JSON list of C-alpha atoms in Angstrom, two decimals:
[
{"chain": "A", "resi": 1, "resn": "TYR", "atom": "CA", "xyz": [79.98, 93.44, 153.62]},
{"chain": "A", "resi": 2, "resn": "GLN", "atom": "CA", "xyz": [81.35, 93.48, 149.96]},
{"chain": "A", "resi": 3, "resn": "ARG", "atom": "CA", "xyz": [82.39, 96.23, 147.58]},
{"chain": "A", "resi": 4, "resn": "ARG", "atom": "CA", "xyz": [84.04, 96.26, 144.19]},
{"chain": "A", "resi": 5, "resn": "VAL", "atom": "CA", "xyz": [87.47, 97.29, 143.36]},
{"chain": "A", "resi": 6, "resn": "HIS", "atom": "CA", "xyz": [89.12, 98.06, 140.00]},
{"chain": "A", "resi": 7, "resn": "GLY", "atom": "CA", "xyz": [90.73, 95.05, 138.44]},
{"chain": "A", "resi": 8, "resn": "GLY", "atom": "CA", "xyz": [89.72, 91.63, 137.14]},
{"chain": "A", "resi": 9, "resn": "ARG", "atom": "CA", "xyz": [89.15, 90.37, 133.58]},
{"chain": "A", "resi": 10, "resn": "GLY", "atom": "CA", "xyz": [87.59, 92.75, 131.13]},
{"chain": "A", "resi": 11, "resn": "GLY", "atom": "CA", "xyz": [87.48, 95.57, 133.68]},
{"chain": "A", "resi": 12, "resn": "ARG", "atom": "CA", "xyz": [84.49, 93.96, 135.65]},
{"chain": "A", "resi": 13, "resn": "GLY", "atom": "CA", "xyz": [86.34, 94.27, 138.96]},
{"chain": "A", "resi": 14, "resn": "MET", "atom": "CA", "xyz": [86.55, 91.43, 141.60]},
{"chain": "A", "resi": 15, "resn": "LEU", "atom": "CA", "xyz": [84.94, 90.91, 144.97]},
{"chain": "A", "resi": 16, "resn": "TRP", "atom": "CA", "xyz": [86.90, 92.03, 148.09]},
{"chain": "A", "resi": 17, "resn": "SER", "atom": "CA", "xyz": [86.00, 91.47, 151.76]},
{"chain": "A", "resi": 18, "resn": "PRO", "atom": "CA", "xyz": [87.53, 92.87, 154.94]},
{"chain": "A", "resi": 19, "resn": "GLY", "atom": "CA", "xyz": [88.91, 89.63, 155.77]},
{"chain": "A", "resi": 20, "resn": "ALA", "atom": "CA", "xyz": [90.60, 88.97, 152.49]},
{"chain": "A", "resi": 21, "resn": "GLU", "atom": "CA", "xyz": [94.43, 89.33, 151.89]},
{"chain": "A", "resi": 22, "resn": "GLU", "atom": "CA", "xyz": [95.36, 92.94, 150.95]},
{"chain": "A", "resi": 23, "resn": "ARG", "atom": "CA", "xyz": [96.47, 93.02, 147.59]},
{"chain": "A", "resi": 24, "resn": "SER", "atom": "CA", "xyz": [97.61, 96.26, 145.57]},
{"chain": "A", "resi": 25, "resn": "PHE", "atom": "CA", "xyz": [96.27, 97.12, 142.33]},
{"chain": "A", "resi": 26, "resn": "LEU", "atom": "CA", "xyz": [99.57, 96.04, 140.61]},
{"chain": "A", "resi": 27, "resn": "ASP", "atom": "CA", "xyz": [99.06, 92.56, 142.23]},
{"chain": "A", "resi": 28, "resn": "VAL", "atom": "CA", "xyz": [95.65, 92.35, 141.11]},
{"chain": "A", "resi": 29, "resn": "GLN", "atom": "CA", "xyz": [96.68, 93.28, 137.34]},
{"chain": "A", "resi": 30, "resn": "GLU", "atom": "CA", "xyz": [99.43, 90.93, 137.49]},
{"chain": "A", "resi": 31, "resn": "ASP", "atom": "CA", "xyz": [97.53, 87.96, 138.89]},
{"chain": "A", "resi": 32, "resn": "GLU", "atom": "CA", "xyz": [94.30, 88.70, 136.71]},
{"chain": "A", "resi": 33, "resn": "GLY", "atom": "CA", "xyz": [96.50, 89.21, 133.75]},
{"chain": "A", "resi": 34, "resn": "LEU", "atom": "CA", "xyz": [95.87, 92.14, 131.64]},
{"chain": "A", "resi": 35, "resn": "SER", "atom": "CA", "xyz": [97.22, 91.46, 128.10]},
{"chain": "A", "resi": 36, "resn": "ASP", "atom": "CA", "xyz": [99.80, 93.43, 126.30]},
{"chain": "A", "resi": 37, "resn": "ASP", "atom": "CA", "xyz": [97.39, 95.02, 124.01]},
{"chain": "A", "resi": 38, "resn": "ASP", "atom": "CA", "xyz": [95.49, 96.37, 127.13]},
{"chain": "A", "resi": 39, "resn": "THR", "atom": "CA", "xyz": [98.38, 97.82, 128.71]},
{"chain": "A", "resi": 40, "resn": "ASP", "atom": "CA", "xyz": [99.67, 99.35, 125.45]},
{"chain": "A", "resi": 41, "resn": "SER", "atom": "CA", "xyz": [96.29, 100.95, 124.94]},
{"chain": "A", "resi": 42, "resn": "VAL", "atom": "CA", "xyz": [96.29, 102.35, 128.55]},
{"chain": "A", "resi": 43, "resn": "ASP", "atom": "CA", "xyz": [99.77, 103.72, 128.00]},
{"chain": "A", "resi": 44, "resn": "SER", "atom": "CA", "xyz": [98.77, 105.17, 124.57]},
{"chain": "A", "resi": 45, "resn": "ALA", "atom": "CA", "xyz": [95.64, 106.84, 126.13]},
{"chain": "A", "resi": 46, "resn": "PHE", "atom": "CA", "xyz": [97.78, 108.28, 129.06]},
{"chain": "A", "resi": 47, "resn": "ASP", "atom": "CA", "xyz": [100.33, 109.66, 126.73]},
{"chain": "A", "resi": 48, "resn": "GLU", "atom": "CA", "xyz": [97.75, 111.39, 124.65]},
{"chain": "A", "resi": 49, "resn": "LEU", "atom": "CA", "xyz": [96.22, 112.76, 127.70]},
{"chain": "A", "resi": 50, "resn": "LEU", "atom": "CA", "xyz": [99.44, 114.24, 128.86]},
{"chain": "A", "resi": 51, "resn": "ARG", "atom": "CA", "xyz": [99.98, 115.94, 125.41]},
{"chain": "A", "resi": 52, "resn": "ASP", "atom": "CA", "xyz": [96.63, 117.85, 126.25]},
{"chain": "A", "resi": 53, "resn": "VAL", "atom": "CA", "xyz": [97.48, 119.00, 129.89]},
{"chain": "A", "resi": 54, "resn": "ASP", "atom": "CA", "xyz": [99.87, 121.57, 131.15]},
{"chain": "A", "resi": 55, "resn": "GLU", "atom": "CA", "xyz": [102.50, 121.04, 134.00]},
{"chain": "A", "resi": 56, "resn": "GLY", "atom": "CA", "xyz": [99.82, 121.60, 136.46]},
{"chain": "A", "resi": 57, "resn": "GLY", "atom": "CA", "xyz": [97.48, 119.15, 135.21]},
{"chain": "A", "resi": 58, "resn": "MET", "atom": "CA", "xyz": [94.95, 121.57, 133.63]},
{"chain": "A", "resi": 59, "resn": "LEU", "atom": "CA", "xyz": [93.63, 120.91, 130.36]},
{"chain": "A", "resi": 60, "resn": "LEU", "atom": "CA", "xyz": [95.31, 123.10, 127.56]},
{"chain": "A", "resi": 61, "resn": "PRO", "atom": "CA", "xyz": [93.12, 125.58, 125.73]},
{"chain": "A", "resi": 62, "resn": "VAL", "atom": "CA", "xyz": [91.84, 124.43, 122.41]},
{"chain": "A", "resi": 63, "resn": "ARG", "atom": "CA", "xyz": [94.06, 126.46, 120.24]},
{"chain": "A", "resi": 64, "resn": "ARG", "atom": "CA", "xyz": [97.16, 125.10, 122.13]},
{"chain": "A", "resi": 65, "resn": "ARG", "atom": "CA", "xyz": [95.85, 121.40, 121.73]},
{"chain": "A", "resi": 66, "resn": "GLN", "atom": "CA", "xyz": [95.32, 122.13, 118.02]},
{"chain": "A", "resi": 67, "resn": "ARG", "atom": "CA", "xyz": [98.84, 123.44, 117.70]},
{"chain": "A", "resi": 68, "resn": "ASN", "atom": "CA", "xyz": [100.14, 120.39, 119.52]},
{"chain": "A", "resi": 69, "resn": "CYS", "atom": "CA", "xyz": [98.16, 118.05, 117.09]},
{"chain": "A", "resi": 70, "resn": "LYS", "atom": "CA", "xyz": [99.64, 119.99, 114.09]},
{"chain": "A", "resi": 71, "resn": "GLN", "atom": "CA", "xyz": [103.24, 119.64, 115.41]},
{"chain": "A", "resi": 72, "resn": "GLN", "atom": "CA", "xyz": [102.57, 115.92, 115.94]},
{"chain": "A", "resi": 73, "resn": "LYS", "atom": "CA", "xyz": [101.29, 115.50, 112.51]},
{"chain": "A", "resi": 74, "resn": "GLU", "atom": "CA", "xyz": [104.32, 117.52, 110.82]},
{"chain": "A", "resi": 75, "resn": "VAL", "atom": "CA", "xyz": [106.78, 115.20, 112.89]},
{"chain": "A", "resi": 76, "resn": "VAL", "atom": "CA", "xyz": [105.03, 112.06, 111.56]},
{"chain": "A", "resi": 77, "resn": "GLU", "atom": "CA", "xyz": [105.08, 113.40, 108.09]},
{"chain": "A", "resi": 78, "resn": "LEU", "atom": "CA", "xyz": [108.65, 114.33, 108.28]},
{"chain": "A", "resi": 79, "resn": "THR", "atom": "CA", "xyz": [109.57, 110.96, 109.72]},
{"chain": "A", "resi": 80, "resn": "PHE", "atom": "CA", "xyz": [107.59, 109.15, 107.00]},
{"chain": "A", "resi": 81, "resn": "PHE", "atom": "CA", "xyz": [109.58, 111.27, 104.27]},
{"chain": "A", "resi": 82, "resn": "SER", "atom": "CA", "xyz": [112.98, 110.34, 105.85]},
{"chain": "A", "resi": 83, "resn": "GLU", "atom": "CA", "xyz": [112.22, 106.67, 105.93]},
{"chain": "A", "resi": 84, "resn": "ILE", "atom": "CA", "xyz": [110.99, 106.53, 102.40]},
{"chain": "A", "resi": 85, "resn": "LYS", "atom": "CA", "xyz": [114.24, 108.23, 101.33]},
{"chain": "A", "resi": 86, "resn": "ASP", "atom": "CA", "xyz": [116.34, 105.98, 103.48]},
{"chain": "A", "resi": 87, "resn": "GLN", "atom": "CA", "xyz": [114.56, 103.24, 101.79]},
{"chain": "A", "resi": 88, "resn": "LEU", "atom": "CA", "xyz": [115.36, 104.36, 98.24]},
{"chain": "A", "resi": 89, "resn": "VAL", "atom": "CA", "xyz": [119.19, 105.26, 99.21]},
{"chain": "A", "resi": 90, "resn": "GLN", "atom": "CA", "xyz": [119.42, 101.88, 100.53]},
{"chain": "A", "resi": 91, "resn": "ALA", "atom": "CA", "xyz": [117.97, 100.03, 97.70]},
{"chain": "A", "resi": 92, "resn": "LEU", "atom": "CA", "xyz": [120.12, 102.03, 95.26]},
{"chain": "A", "resi": 93, "resn": "GLY", "atom": "CA", "xyz": [123.28, 101.23, 97.34]},
{"chain": "A", "resi": 94, "resn": "SER", "atom": "CA", "xyz": [122.48, 97.45, 97.52]},
{"chain": "A", "resi": 95, "resn": "ASN", "atom": "CA", "xyz": [120.85, 97.29, 94.01]},
{"chain": "A", "resi": 96, "resn": "HIS", "atom": "CA", "xyz": [117.51, 96.03, 95.35]},
{"chain": "A", "resi": 97, "resn": "GLU", "atom": "CA", "xyz": [114.97, 94.95, 92.90]},
{"chain": "A", "resi": 98, "resn": "VAL", "atom": "CA", "xyz": [111.99, 97.13, 92.48]},
{"chain": "A", "resi": 99, "resn": "GLN", "atom": "CA", "xyz": [109.55, 94.57, 93.79]},
{"chain": "A", "resi": 100, "resn": "THR", "atom": "CA", "xyz": [111.49, 94.29, 96.94]},
{"chain": "A", "resi": 101, "resn": "CYS", "atom": "CA", "xyz": [111.46, 98.15, 97.55]},
{"chain": "A", "resi": 102, "resn": "LEU", "atom": "CA", "xyz": [107.89, 98.26, 96.56]},
{"chain": "A", "resi": 103, "resn": "LEU", "atom": "CA", "xyz": [107.09, 95.86, 99.49]},
{"chain": "A", "resi": 104, "resn": "GLU", "atom": "CA", "xyz": [109.15, 97.80, 101.80]},
{"chain": "A", "resi": 105, "resn": "ILE", "atom": "CA", "xyz": [107.38, 101.17, 100.90]},
{"chain": "A", "resi": 106, "resn": "ASN", "atom": "CA", "xyz": [104.08, 99.61, 100.98]},
{"chain": "A", "resi": 107, "resn": "SER", "atom": "CA", "xyz": [104.98, 98.55, 104.58]},
{"chain": "A", "resi": 108, "resn": "LEU", "atom": "CA", "xyz": [105.76, 102.10, 105.32]},
{"chain": "A", "resi": 109, "resn": "LYS", "atom": "CA", "xyz": [102.56, 103.44, 103.67]},
{"chain": "A", "resi": 110, "resn": "PHE", "atom": "CA", "xyz": [100.34, 101.18, 105.69]},
{"chain": "A", "resi": 111, "resn": "ALA", "atom": "CA", "xyz": [102.36, 101.85, 109.11]},
{"chain": "A", "resi": 112, "resn": "TYR", "atom": "CA", "xyz": [101.84, 105.63, 108.70]},
{"chain": "A", "resi": 113, "resn": "VAL", "atom": "CA", "xyz": [98.33, 105.30, 107.25]},
{"chain": "A", "resi": 114, "resn": "LYS", "atom": "CA", "xyz": [99.27, 107.16, 104.12]},
{"chain": "A", "resi": 115, "resn": "GLU", "atom": "CA", "xyz": [97.03, 107.56, 100.96]},
{"chain": "A", "resi": 116, "resn": "PHE", "atom": "CA", "xyz": [98.71, 106.90, 97.36]},
{"chain": "A", "resi": 117, "resn": "TRP", "atom": "CA", "xyz": [99.09, 110.63, 96.85]},
{"chain": "A", "resi": 118, "resn": "GLU", "atom": "CA", "xyz": [101.02, 111.11, 100.11]},
{"chain": "A", "resi": 119, "resn": "THR", "atom": "CA", "xyz": [103.33, 108.25, 99.15]},
{"chain": "A", "resi": 120, "resn": "VAL", "atom": "CA", "xyz": [103.71, 109.78, 95.90]},
{"chain": "A", "resi": 121, "resn": "ARG", "atom": "CA", "xyz": [104.78, 113.03, 97.38]},
{"chain": "A", "resi": 122, "resn": "ALA", "atom": "CA", "xyz": [107.16, 111.24, 99.59]},
{"chain": "A", "resi": 123, "resn": "ILE", "atom": "CA", "xyz": [108.92, 109.43, 96.72]},
{"chain": "A", "resi": 124, "resn": "VAL", "atom": "CA", "xyz": [109.30, 112.48, 94.70]},
{"chain": "A", "resi": 125, "resn": "PHE", "atom": "CA", "xyz": [110.88, 114.38, 97.41]},
{"chain": "A", "resi": 126, "resn": "ALA", "atom": "CA", "xyz": [113.27, 111.76, 98.07]},
{"chain": "A", "resi": 127, "resn": "LEU", "atom": "CA", "xyz": [114.31, 111.15, 94.54]},
{"chain": "A", "resi": 128, "resn": "VAL", "atom": "CA", "xyz": [114.85, 114.92, 93.86]},
{"chain": "A", "resi": 129, "resn": "GLY", "atom": "CA", "xyz": [116.90, 115.03, 97.21]},
{"chain": "A", "resi": 130, "resn": "ILE", "atom": "CA", "xyz": [118.85, 112.04, 96.17]},
{"chain": "A", "resi": 131, "resn": "VAL", "atom": "CA", "xyz": [119.80, 113.48, 92.77]},
{"chain": "A", "resi": 132, "resn": "ASP", "atom": "CA", "xyz": [120.30, 117.32, 93.82]},
{"chain": "A", "resi": 133, "resn": "ASP", "atom": "CA", "xyz": [123.36, 117.42, 95.65]},
{"chain": "A", "resi": 134, "resn": "GLY", "atom": "CA", "xyz": [123.39, 121.40, 95.42]},
{"chain": "A", "resi": 135, "resn": "ASN", "atom": "CA", "xyz": [126.26, 121.29, 93.05]},
{"chain": "A", "resi": 136, "resn": "CYS", "atom": "CA", "xyz": [124.80, 120.30, 89.84]},
{"chain": "A", "resi": 137, "resn": "SER", "atom": "CA", "xyz": [123.28, 122.42, 87.07]},
{"chain": "A", "resi": 138, "resn": "ALA", "atom": "CA", "xyz": [119.78, 122.18, 85.88]},
{"chain": "A", "resi": 139, "resn": "LYS", "atom": "CA", "xyz": [120.99, 120.12, 82.77]},
{"chain": "A", "resi": 140, "resn": "GLN", "atom": "CA", "xyz": [122.94, 117.73, 84.99]},
{"chain": "A", "resi": 141, "resn": "PHE", "atom": "CA", "xyz": [119.91, 117.52, 87.35]},
{"chain": "A", "resi": 142, "resn": "ARG", "atom": "CA", "xyz": [117.42, 116.48, 84.83]},
{"chain": "A", "resi": 143, "resn": "GLU", "atom": "CA", "xyz": [119.71, 114.14, 83.04]},
{"chain": "A", "resi": 144, "resn": "LYS", "atom": "CA", "xyz": [120.53, 112.34, 86.15]},
{"chain": "A", "resi": 145, "resn": "PHE", "atom": "CA", "xyz": [116.82, 112.35, 87.31]},
{"chain": "A", "resi": 146, "resn": "MET", "atom": "CA", "xyz": [115.45, 111.00, 84.11]},
{"chain": "A", "resi": 147, "resn": "GLU", "atom": "CA", "xyz": [118.08, 108.40, 83.93]},
{"chain": "A", "resi": 148, "resn": "LEU", "atom": "CA", "xyz": [117.49, 107.35, 87.51]},
{"chain": "A", "resi": 149, "resn": "LEU", "atom": "CA", "xyz": [113.62, 106.86, 86.68]},
{"chain": "A", "resi": 150, "resn": "ASP", "atom": "CA", "xyz": [114.32, 105.16, 83.39]},
{"chain": "A", "resi": 151, "resn": "ALA", "atom": "CA", "xyz": [117.03, 102.75, 84.89]},
{"chain": "A", "resi": 152, "resn": "LYS", "atom": "CA", "xyz": [114.75, 101.72, 88.02]},
{"chain": "A", "resi": 153, "resn": "TRP", "atom": "CA", "xyz": [112.26, 103.96, 89.71]},
{"chain": "A", "resi": 154, "resn": "LEU", "atom": "CA", "xyz": [109.61, 104.79, 87.13]},
{"chain": "A", "resi": 155, "resn": "PRO", "atom": "CA", "xyz": [107.87, 101.48, 87.57]},
{"chain": "A", "resi": 156, "resn": "LEU", "atom": "CA", "xyz": [107.95, 102.08, 91.34]},
{"chain": "A", "resi": 157, "resn": "LEU", "atom": "CA", "xyz": [106.46, 105.60, 90.86]},
{"chain": "A", "resi": 158, "resn": "SER", "atom": "CA", "xyz": [103.78, 104.33, 88.33]},
{"chain": "A", "resi": 159, "resn": "LYS", "atom": "CA", "xyz": [102.54, 101.81, 91.05]},
{"chain": "A", "resi": 160, "resn": "TYR", "atom": "CA", "xyz": [101.41, 104.75, 93.15]},
{"chain": "A", "resi": 161, "resn": "ALA", "atom": "CA", "xyz": [100.39, 107.39, 90.49]},
{"chain": "A", "resi": 162, "resn": "ILE", "atom": "CA", "xyz": [97.34, 105.28, 89.54]},
{"chain": "A", "resi": 163, "resn": "CYS", "atom": "CA", "xyz": [94.55, 107.88, 90.05]},
{"chain": "A", "resi": 164, "resn": "PRO", "atom": "CA", "xyz": [94.04, 111.55, 89.13]},
{"chain": "A", "resi": 165, "resn": "ALA", "atom": "CA", "xyz": [94.97, 112.89, 92.62]},
{"chain": "A", "resi": 166, "resn": "SER", "atom": "CA", "xyz": [98.29, 111.05, 92.71]},
{"chain": "A", "resi": 167, "resn": "GLN", "atom": "CA", "xyz": [99.28, 111.83, 89.25]},
{"chain": "A", "resi": 168, "resn": "GLN", "atom": "CA", "xyz": [98.41, 115.62, 90.05]},
{"chain": "A", "resi": 169, "resn": "GLU", "atom": "CA", "xyz": [100.65, 115.21, 93.16]},
{"chain": "A", "resi": 170, "resn": "VAL", "atom": "CA", "xyz": [103.74, 114.33, 91.08]},
{"chain": "A", "resi": 171, "resn": "LEU", "atom": "CA", "xyz": [103.38, 117.90, 89.59]},
{"chain": "A", "resi": 172, "resn": "PHE", "atom": "CA", "xyz": [102.34, 119.64, 92.96]},
{"chain": "A", "resi": 173, "resn": "SER", "atom": "CA", "xyz": [105.35, 118.09, 94.62]},
{"chain": "A", "resi": 174, "resn": "LEU", "atom": "CA", "xyz": [107.83, 119.08, 91.98]},
{"chain": "A", "resi": 175, "resn": "ALA", "atom": "CA", "xyz": [106.50, 122.47, 91.91]},
{"chain": "A", "resi": 176, "resn": "ASP", "atom": "CA", "xyz": [106.85, 122.61, 95.79]},
{"chain": "A", "resi": 177, "resn": "LEU", "atom": "CA", "xyz": [110.34, 121.73, 95.64]},
{"chain": "A", "resi": 178, "resn": "CYS", "atom": "CA", "xyz": [111.27, 124.48, 93.28]},
{"chain": "A", "resi": 179, "resn": "SER", "atom": "CA", "xyz": [111.95, 126.89, 96.14]},
{"chain": "A", "resi": 180, "resn": "ASP", "atom": "CA", "xyz": [114.49, 124.74, 97.60]},
{"chain": "A", "resi": 181, "resn": "HIS", "atom": "CA", "xyz": [115.98, 123.03, 94.38]},
{"chain": "A", "resi": 182, "resn": "LYS", "atom": "CA", "xyz": [116.24, 125.70, 91.62]},
{"chain": "A", "resi": 183, "resn": "VAL", "atom": "CA", "xyz": [117.51, 122.96, 89.28]},
{"chain": "A", "resi": 184, "resn": "VAL", "atom": "CA", "xyz": [113.78, 121.67, 89.35]},
{"chain": "A", "resi": 185, "resn": "SER", "atom": "CA", "xyz": [112.51, 124.98, 88.32]},
{"chain": "A", "resi": 186, "resn": "GLY", "atom": "CA", "xyz": [115.26, 125.19, 85.63]},
{"chain": "A", "resi": 187, "resn": "SER", "atom": "CA", "xyz": [114.26, 121.98, 84.19]},
{"chain": "A", "resi": 188, "resn": "TRP", "atom": "CA", "xyz": [110.50, 122.36, 84.34]},
{"chain": "A", "resi": 189, "resn": "GLN", "atom": "CA", "xyz": [109.43, 122.14, 80.65]},
{"chain": "A", "resi": 190, "resn": "HIS", "atom": "CA", "xyz": [111.79, 119.27, 80.26]},
{"chain": "A", "resi": 191, "resn": "LEU", "atom": "CA", "xyz": [110.00, 117.46, 83.36]},
{"chain": "A", "resi": 192, "resn": "LEU", "atom": "CA", "xyz": [106.67, 118.01, 81.97]},
{"chain": "A", "resi": 193, "resn": "LYS", "atom": "CA", "xyz": [107.38, 116.55, 78.77]},
{"chain": "A", "resi": 194, "resn": "TYR", "atom": "CA", "xyz": [109.29, 113.65, 80.28]},
{"chain": "A", "resi": 195, "resn": "LEU", "atom": "CA", "xyz": [106.28, 112.87, 82.58]},
{"chain": "A", "resi": 196, "resn": "TYR", "atom": "CA", "xyz": [103.81, 112.95, 79.62]},
{"chain": "A", "resi": 197, "resn": "ASP", "atom": "CA", "xyz": [105.97, 110.89, 77.31]},
{"chain": "A", "resi": 198, "resn": "LYS", "atom": "CA", "xyz": [106.26, 108.07, 80.03]},
{"chain": "A", "resi": 199, "resn": "ASP", "atom": "CA", "xyz": [102.60, 108.28, 80.74]},
{"chain": "A", "resi": 200, "resn": "LEU", "atom": "CA", "xyz": [103.26, 108.77, 84.31]},
{"chain": "A", "resi": 201, "resn": "VAL", "atom": "CA", "xyz": [100.91, 111.90, 84.21]},
{"chain": "A", "resi": 202, "resn": "GLU", "atom": "CA", "xyz": [97.86, 111.84, 81.77]},
{"chain": "A", "resi": 203, "resn": "GLU", "atom": "CA", "xyz": [96.90, 114.82, 79.76]},
{"chain": "A", "resi": 204, "resn": "GLU", "atom": "CA", "xyz": [93.87, 115.45, 81.82]},
{"chain": "A", "resi": 205, "resn": "GLN", "atom": "CA", "xyz": [95.85, 115.73, 84.93]},
{"chain": "A", "resi": 206, "resn": "PHE", "atom": "CA", "xyz": [98.27, 118.53, 83.57]},
{"chain": "A", "resi": 207, "resn": "VAL", "atom": "CA", "xyz": [95.13, 120.43, 82.87]},
{"chain": "A", "resi": 208, "resn": "GLU", "atom": "CA", "xyz": [93.65, 119.98, 86.14]},
{"chain": "A", "resi": 209, "resn": "TRP", "atom": "CA", "xyz": [96.93, 120.87, 87.89]},
{"chain": "A", "resi": 210, "resn": "ALA", "atom": "CA", "xyz": [97.27, 124.11, 85.80]},
{"chain": "A", "resi": 211, "resn": "GLN", "atom": "CA", "xyz": [93.78, 125.25, 86.62]},
{"chain": "A", "resi": 212, "resn": "LYS", "atom": "CA", "xyz": [94.13, 124.37, 90.47]},
{"chain": "A", "resi": 213, "resn": "THR", "atom": "CA", "xyz": [97.52, 126.15, 90.56]},
{"chain": "A", "resi": 214, "resn": "GLU", "atom": "CA", "xyz": [96.25, 129.25, 88.62]},
{"chain": "A", "resi": 215, "resn": "SER", "atom": "CA", "xyz": [93.02, 129.49, 90.76]},
{"chain": "A", "resi": 216, "resn": "GLY", "atom": "CA", "xyz": [95.02, 129.24, 93.93]},
{"chain": "A", "resi": 217, "resn": "GLY", "atom": "CA", "xyz": [97.56, 131.96, 92.72]},
{"chain": "A", "resi": 218, "resn": "GLN", "atom": "CA", "xyz": [100.55, 129.75, 93.35]},
{"chain": "A", "resi": 219, "resn": "HIS", "atom": "CA", "xyz": [103.67, 129.21, 91.40]},
{"chain": "A", "resi": 220, "resn": "ALA", "atom": "CA", "xyz": [103.00, 132.06, 88.96]},
{"chain": "A", "resi": 221, "resn": "GLU", "atom": "CA", "xyz": [106.50, 131.69, 87.46]},
{"chain": "A", "resi": 222, "resn": "LEU", "atom": "CA", "xyz": [105.91, 127.87, 86.81]},
{"chain": "A", "resi": 223, "resn": "MET", "atom": "CA", "xyz": [102.68, 128.65, 85.10]},
{"chain": "A", "resi": 224, "resn": "GLU", "atom": "CA", "xyz": [104.49, 131.09, 82.70]},
{"chain": "A", "resi": 225, "resn": "LYS", "atom": "CA", "xyz": [106.91, 128.22, 82.16]},
{"chain": "A", "resi": 226, "resn": "SER", "atom": "CA", "xyz": [104.22, 125.62, 81.67]},
{"chain": "A", "resi": 227, "resn": "ARG", "atom": "CA", "xyz": [102.27, 127.61, 79.05]},
{"chain": "A", "resi": 228, "resn": "PRO", "atom": "CA", "xyz": [104.23, 126.43, 75.98]},
{"chain": "A", "resi": 229, "resn": "PHE", "atom": "CA", "xyz": [103.73, 122.93, 77.03]},
{"chain": "A", "resi": 230, "resn": "LEU", "atom": "CA", "xyz": [99.95, 123.17, 77.97]},
{"chain": "A", "resi": 231, "resn": "ASP", "atom": "CA", "xyz": [99.47, 124.99, 74.67]},
{"chain": "A", "resi": 232, "resn": "TRP", "atom": "CA", "xyz": [100.98, 122.15, 72.87]},
{"chain": "A", "resi": 233, "resn": "LEU", "atom": "CA", "xyz": [98.74, 119.70, 74.63]},
{"chain": "A", "resi": 234, "resn": "ALA", "atom": "CA", "xyz": [95.79, 121.70, 73.48]},
{"chain": "A", "resi": 235, "resn": "GLU", "atom": "CA", "xyz": [96.84, 121.63, 70.04]},
{"chain": "A", "resi": 236, "resn": "GLU", "atom": "CA", "xyz": [97.60, 117.84, 70.20]},
{"chain": "A", "resi": 237, "resn": "GLY", "atom": "CA", "xyz": [94.21, 117.42, 71.60]},
{"chain": "A", "resi": 238, "resn": "GLU", "atom": "CA", "xyz": [92.41, 119.26, 68.73]},
{"chain": "A", "resi": 239, "resn": "GLU", "atom": "CA", "xyz": [94.45, 117.38, 66.16]},
{"chain": "A", "resi": 240, "resn": "ASP", "atom": "CA", "xyz": [93.47, 114.12, 67.67]},
{"chain": "A", "resi": 241, "resn": "ASP", "atom": "CA", "xyz": [89.68, 115.35, 67.48]},
{"chain": "A", "resi": 242, "resn": "ASP", "atom": "CA", "xyz": [90.02, 116.20, 63.99]},
{"chain": "A", "resi": 243, "resn": "ASP", "atom": "CA", "xyz": [91.52, 112.78, 63.06]},
{"chain": "A", "resi": 244, "resn": "GLU", "atom": "CA", "xyz": [88.46, 111.24, 64.71]},
{"chain": "A", "resi": 245, "resn": "ASP", "atom": "CA", "xyz": [86.03, 113.37, 63.00]},
{"chain": "A", "resi": 246, "resn": "GLU", "atom": "CA", "xyz": [87.70, 112.47, 59.42]},
{"chain": "A", "resi": 247, "resn": "ASP", "atom": "CA", "xyz": [87.47, 108.72, 60.48]}
]
């Protein structure tokens, strides 16, 4: 008479007979040697299971589970943003090279499984938070913000704003910051021109951002402030087309 018990390598189990020395599951696990990866996977799966059950062990309703998942994602995002900001503050205080900071931010990007546009958003939020201490005017803010970018962080931001989505995210992030940082709203036209002059955001992405913002009915006040700059861009484009036709 023989039967299988849980344990053994690869979860295949091990043979046990009535005359064999009794061993607990923990003894089997210790003797057969589950790897650290195996135990971490078990712990992770168990933690995930606990998040989806109530105190009585009953599975939570779908809406409750979805709400828990959303809250977990928000916590992860806030932690990611906080670590990016801490990294930039540390780099400023210690005068780290941009390349060193880039390596650190890349590590965070991969650790949190973030896209380029999400990393751009975190960097923009961090830089605005560093510059705006709540006591500066719009003029003081934009001068300091542009000075900070010119001195160090423009190359860093350019490394991530390399595709249409991440370039548009520079604009979306700044727009989303306007409610908590009035100095951003007060500097809006200057910021748009700066981003254009520094080739951080291409002309087409300004237009795409404006179209998406208008269609979504968001940031109406900013769209009014953006209109002179967008009109100027359109005129510049027409002049370039005329020059090409003449050639």
